[in-house]
Short mmCIF file of C-alpha atoms and ligand atoms in Angstrom, two decimals:
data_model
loop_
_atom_site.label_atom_id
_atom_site.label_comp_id
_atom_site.label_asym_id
_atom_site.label_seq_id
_atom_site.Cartn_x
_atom_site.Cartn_y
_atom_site.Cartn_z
CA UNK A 1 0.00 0.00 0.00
CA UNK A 2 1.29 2.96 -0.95
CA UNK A 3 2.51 5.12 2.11
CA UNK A 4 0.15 8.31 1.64
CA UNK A 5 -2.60 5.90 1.67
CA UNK A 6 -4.63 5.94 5.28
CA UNK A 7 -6.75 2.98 4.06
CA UNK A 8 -7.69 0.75 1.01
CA UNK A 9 -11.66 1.16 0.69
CA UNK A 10 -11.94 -1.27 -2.10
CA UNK A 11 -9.65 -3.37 -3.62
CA UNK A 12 -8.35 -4.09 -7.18
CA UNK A 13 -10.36 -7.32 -7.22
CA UNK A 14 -13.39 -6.14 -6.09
CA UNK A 15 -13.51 -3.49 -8.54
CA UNK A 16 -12.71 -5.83 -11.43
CA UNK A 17 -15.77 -8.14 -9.99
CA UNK A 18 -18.13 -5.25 -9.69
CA UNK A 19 -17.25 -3.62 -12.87
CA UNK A 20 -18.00 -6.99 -14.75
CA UNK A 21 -21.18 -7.09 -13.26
CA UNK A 22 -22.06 -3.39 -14.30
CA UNK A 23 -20.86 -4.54 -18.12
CA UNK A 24 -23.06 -7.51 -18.09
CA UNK A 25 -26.26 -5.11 -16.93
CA UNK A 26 -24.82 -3.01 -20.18
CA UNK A 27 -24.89 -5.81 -22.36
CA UNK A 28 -28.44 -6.85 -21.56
CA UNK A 29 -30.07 -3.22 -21.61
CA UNK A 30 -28.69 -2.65 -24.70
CA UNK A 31 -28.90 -6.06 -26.45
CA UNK A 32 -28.28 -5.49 -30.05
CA UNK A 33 -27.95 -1.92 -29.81
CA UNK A 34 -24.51 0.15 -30.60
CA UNK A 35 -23.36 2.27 -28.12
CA UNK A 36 -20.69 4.92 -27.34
CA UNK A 37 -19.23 5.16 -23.95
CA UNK A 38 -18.59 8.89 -22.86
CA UNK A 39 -15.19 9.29 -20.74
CA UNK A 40 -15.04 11.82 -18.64
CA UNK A 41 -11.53 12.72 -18.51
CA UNK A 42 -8.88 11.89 -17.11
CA UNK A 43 -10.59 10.08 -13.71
CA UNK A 44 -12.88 7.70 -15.35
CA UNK A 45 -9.90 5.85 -17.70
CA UNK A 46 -9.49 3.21 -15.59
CA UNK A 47 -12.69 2.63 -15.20
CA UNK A 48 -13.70 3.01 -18.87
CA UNK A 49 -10.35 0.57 -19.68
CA UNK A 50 -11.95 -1.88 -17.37
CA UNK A 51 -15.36 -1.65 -18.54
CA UNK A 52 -15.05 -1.69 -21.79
CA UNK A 53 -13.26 -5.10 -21.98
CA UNK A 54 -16.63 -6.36 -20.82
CA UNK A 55 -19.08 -5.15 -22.93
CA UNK A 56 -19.53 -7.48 -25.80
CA UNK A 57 -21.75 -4.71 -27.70
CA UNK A 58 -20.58 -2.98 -30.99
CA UNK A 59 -18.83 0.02 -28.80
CA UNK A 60 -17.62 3.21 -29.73
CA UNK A 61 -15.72 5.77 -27.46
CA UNK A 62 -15.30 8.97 -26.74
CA UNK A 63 -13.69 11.37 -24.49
CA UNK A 64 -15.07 14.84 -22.73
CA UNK A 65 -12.57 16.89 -20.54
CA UNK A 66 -14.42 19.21 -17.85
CA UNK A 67 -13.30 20.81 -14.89
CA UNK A 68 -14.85 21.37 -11.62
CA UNK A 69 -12.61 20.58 -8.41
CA UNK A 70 -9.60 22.61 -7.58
CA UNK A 71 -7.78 20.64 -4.72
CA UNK A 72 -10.53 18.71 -2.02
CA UNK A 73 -13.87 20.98 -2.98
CA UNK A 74 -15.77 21.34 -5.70
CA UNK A 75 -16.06 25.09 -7.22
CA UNK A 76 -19.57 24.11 -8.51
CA UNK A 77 -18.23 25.75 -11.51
CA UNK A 78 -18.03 23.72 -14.83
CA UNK A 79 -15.54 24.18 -17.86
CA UNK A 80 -15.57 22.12 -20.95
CA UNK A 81 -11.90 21.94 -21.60
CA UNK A 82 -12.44 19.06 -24.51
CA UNK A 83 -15.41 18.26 -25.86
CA UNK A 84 -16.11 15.14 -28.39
CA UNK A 85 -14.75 14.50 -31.44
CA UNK A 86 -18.03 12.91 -33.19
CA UNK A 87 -21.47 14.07 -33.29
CA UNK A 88 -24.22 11.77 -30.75
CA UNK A 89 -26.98 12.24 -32.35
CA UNK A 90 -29.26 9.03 -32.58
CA UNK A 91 -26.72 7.38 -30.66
CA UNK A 92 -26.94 5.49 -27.27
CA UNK A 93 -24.49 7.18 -24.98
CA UNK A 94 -23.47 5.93 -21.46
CA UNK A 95 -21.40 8.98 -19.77
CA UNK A 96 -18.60 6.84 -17.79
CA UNK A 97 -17.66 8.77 -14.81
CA UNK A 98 -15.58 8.07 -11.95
CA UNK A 99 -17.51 9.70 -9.07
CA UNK A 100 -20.41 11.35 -8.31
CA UNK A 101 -20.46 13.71 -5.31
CA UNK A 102 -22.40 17.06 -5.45
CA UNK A 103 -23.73 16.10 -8.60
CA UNK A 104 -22.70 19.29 -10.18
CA UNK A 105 -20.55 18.08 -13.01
CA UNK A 106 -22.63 15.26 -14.24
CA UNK A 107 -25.70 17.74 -14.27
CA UNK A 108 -23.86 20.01 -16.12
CA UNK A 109 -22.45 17.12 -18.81
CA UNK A 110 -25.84 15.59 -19.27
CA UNK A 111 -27.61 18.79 -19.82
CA UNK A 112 -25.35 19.34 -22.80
CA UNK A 113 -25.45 15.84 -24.30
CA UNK A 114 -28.92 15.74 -23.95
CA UNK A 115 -29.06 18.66 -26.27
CA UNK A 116 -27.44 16.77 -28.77
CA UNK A 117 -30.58 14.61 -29.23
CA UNK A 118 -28.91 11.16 -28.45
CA UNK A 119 -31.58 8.31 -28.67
CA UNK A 120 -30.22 7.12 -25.05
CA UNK A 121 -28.26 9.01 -22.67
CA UNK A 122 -27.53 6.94 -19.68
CA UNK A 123 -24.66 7.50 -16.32
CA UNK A 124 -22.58 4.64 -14.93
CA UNK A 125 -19.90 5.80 -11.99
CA UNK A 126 -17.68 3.38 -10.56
CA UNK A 127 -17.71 5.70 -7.09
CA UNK A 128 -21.17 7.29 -5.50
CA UNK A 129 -21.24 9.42 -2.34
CA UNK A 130 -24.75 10.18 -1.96
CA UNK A 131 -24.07 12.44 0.66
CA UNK A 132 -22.33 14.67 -0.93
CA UNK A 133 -25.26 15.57 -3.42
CA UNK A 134 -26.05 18.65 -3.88
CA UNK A 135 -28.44 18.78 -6.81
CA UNK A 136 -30.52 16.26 -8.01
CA UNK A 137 -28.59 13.79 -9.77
CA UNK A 138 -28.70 9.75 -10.48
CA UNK A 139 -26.53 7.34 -12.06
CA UNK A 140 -28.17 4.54 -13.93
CA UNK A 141 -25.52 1.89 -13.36
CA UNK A 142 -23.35 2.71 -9.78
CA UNK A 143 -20.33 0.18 -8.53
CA UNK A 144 -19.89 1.60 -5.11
CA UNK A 145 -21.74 3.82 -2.51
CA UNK A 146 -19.00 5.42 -0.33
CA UNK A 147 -18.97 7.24 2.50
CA UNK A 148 -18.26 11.36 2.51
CA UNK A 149 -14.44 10.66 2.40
CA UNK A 150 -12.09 12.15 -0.14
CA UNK A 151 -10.65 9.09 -2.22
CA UNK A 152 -7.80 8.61 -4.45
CA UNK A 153 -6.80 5.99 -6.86
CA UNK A 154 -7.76 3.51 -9.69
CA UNK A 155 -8.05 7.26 -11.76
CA UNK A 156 -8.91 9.19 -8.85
CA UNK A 157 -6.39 11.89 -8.01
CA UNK A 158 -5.23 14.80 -5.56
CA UNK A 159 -3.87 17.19 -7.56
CA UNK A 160 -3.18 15.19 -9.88
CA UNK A 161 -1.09 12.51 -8.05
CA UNK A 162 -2.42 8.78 -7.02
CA UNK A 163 -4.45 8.25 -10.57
CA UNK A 164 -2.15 5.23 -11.06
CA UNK A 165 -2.71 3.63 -7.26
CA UNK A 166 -4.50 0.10 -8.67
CA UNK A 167 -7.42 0.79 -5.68
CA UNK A 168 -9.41 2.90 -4.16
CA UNK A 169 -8.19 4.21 -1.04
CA UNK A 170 -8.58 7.51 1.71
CA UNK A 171 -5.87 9.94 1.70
CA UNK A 172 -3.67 10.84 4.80
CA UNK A 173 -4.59 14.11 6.38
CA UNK A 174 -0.94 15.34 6.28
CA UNK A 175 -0.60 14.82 3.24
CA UNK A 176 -3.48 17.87 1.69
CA UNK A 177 -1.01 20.75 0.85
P1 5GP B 1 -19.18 16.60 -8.44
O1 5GP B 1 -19.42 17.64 -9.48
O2 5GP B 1 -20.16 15.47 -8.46
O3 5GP B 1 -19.06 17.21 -7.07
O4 5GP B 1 -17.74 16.04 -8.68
C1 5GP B 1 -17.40 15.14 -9.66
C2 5GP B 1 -15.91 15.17 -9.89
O5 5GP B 1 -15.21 15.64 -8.73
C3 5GP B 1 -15.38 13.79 -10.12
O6 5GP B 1 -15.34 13.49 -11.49
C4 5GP B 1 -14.00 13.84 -9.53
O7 5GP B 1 -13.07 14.28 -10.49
C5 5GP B 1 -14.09 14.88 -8.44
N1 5GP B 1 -14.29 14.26 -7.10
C6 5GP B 1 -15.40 14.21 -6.36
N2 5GP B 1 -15.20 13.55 -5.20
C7 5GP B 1 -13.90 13.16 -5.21
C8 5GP B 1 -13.07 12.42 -4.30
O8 5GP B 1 -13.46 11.95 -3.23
N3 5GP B 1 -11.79 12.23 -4.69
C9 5GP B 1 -11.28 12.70 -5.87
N4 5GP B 1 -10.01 12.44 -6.12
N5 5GP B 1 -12.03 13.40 -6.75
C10 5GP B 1 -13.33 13.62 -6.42
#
């Protein structure tokens, strides 16, 4: 474990078991359907790189950079700093994020895909902390409910450090600058 790490919230394996799980839900919903998988970058590549391997769909991707946190809080503010290379209309989009706390980002992402007229525009996180909602917001596919802790690894990072850790896991106190 790596020695900023307090402690390991859910493991490698577990992740690998629930993602699976979340791919085979996919693959049912959308039998014989195409779909595109929305990353949000750069938190949810793990995720997506794990997912993906599961879905056994016809599969297209696609990557959307936005910015919201600056160090432990979210600003509430939303910037698109990339936004997709290929049009989604008719398509069936799942956004792939890697947490949903406030809400605030996801609200703001899904507003403006949803203007695109997709034909399906569905949310599966790897991470939910339902307490730390502030607007009204839902994933349709969720891995884990956490507690209202800040987390780091498997993509998750403190400025910008810790994406690479291979689990999720609560960062030592002393170690927020
Ligand atoms: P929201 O807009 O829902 O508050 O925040 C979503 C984004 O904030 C996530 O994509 C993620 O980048 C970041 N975020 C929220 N909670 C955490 C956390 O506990 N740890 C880390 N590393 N990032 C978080």
């Amino acid at each position: 474990m790596h020695n900023h790490v307090k402690k390991i919230l859910i493991t490698q394996d577990q992740i690998i078991e629930k993602t699976k799980e979340i791919a085979q839900q996919i693959n049912e919903d959308f039998k014989g359907e195409r779909i595109t998988l929305v990353a949000l970058l750069s938190g949810s590549v793990p995720f997506l790189a794990e997912l993906m391997k599961h879905i056994k769909l016809d599969c297209e991707i696609d990557f959307m950079d936005v910015s919201s946190y600056r160090g432990t809080k979210s600003t509430g503010e939303v910037r698109i700093l990339k936004d997709l290379t290929r049009p989604i209309d008719s398509c069936n989009v799942i956004i792939v994020e890697d947490i949903v706390d406030t809400g605030k980002t996801l609200n703001v992402v899904k507003g403006i895909l949803e203007n695109r007229d997709p034909k399906a525009l569905k949310i599966v996180t790897l991470l939910d902390k339902p307490e730390g909602r502030e607007v009204d917001c839902y994933a349709d596919y969720v891995g884990f409910s956490i507690p209202n802790e800040f987390v780091i690894g498997f993509g998750l990072d403190y400025d910008e450090l810790y994406r690479n850790l291979p689990y999720v896991g609560v960062l030592r106190e002393e170690c927020y600058m």
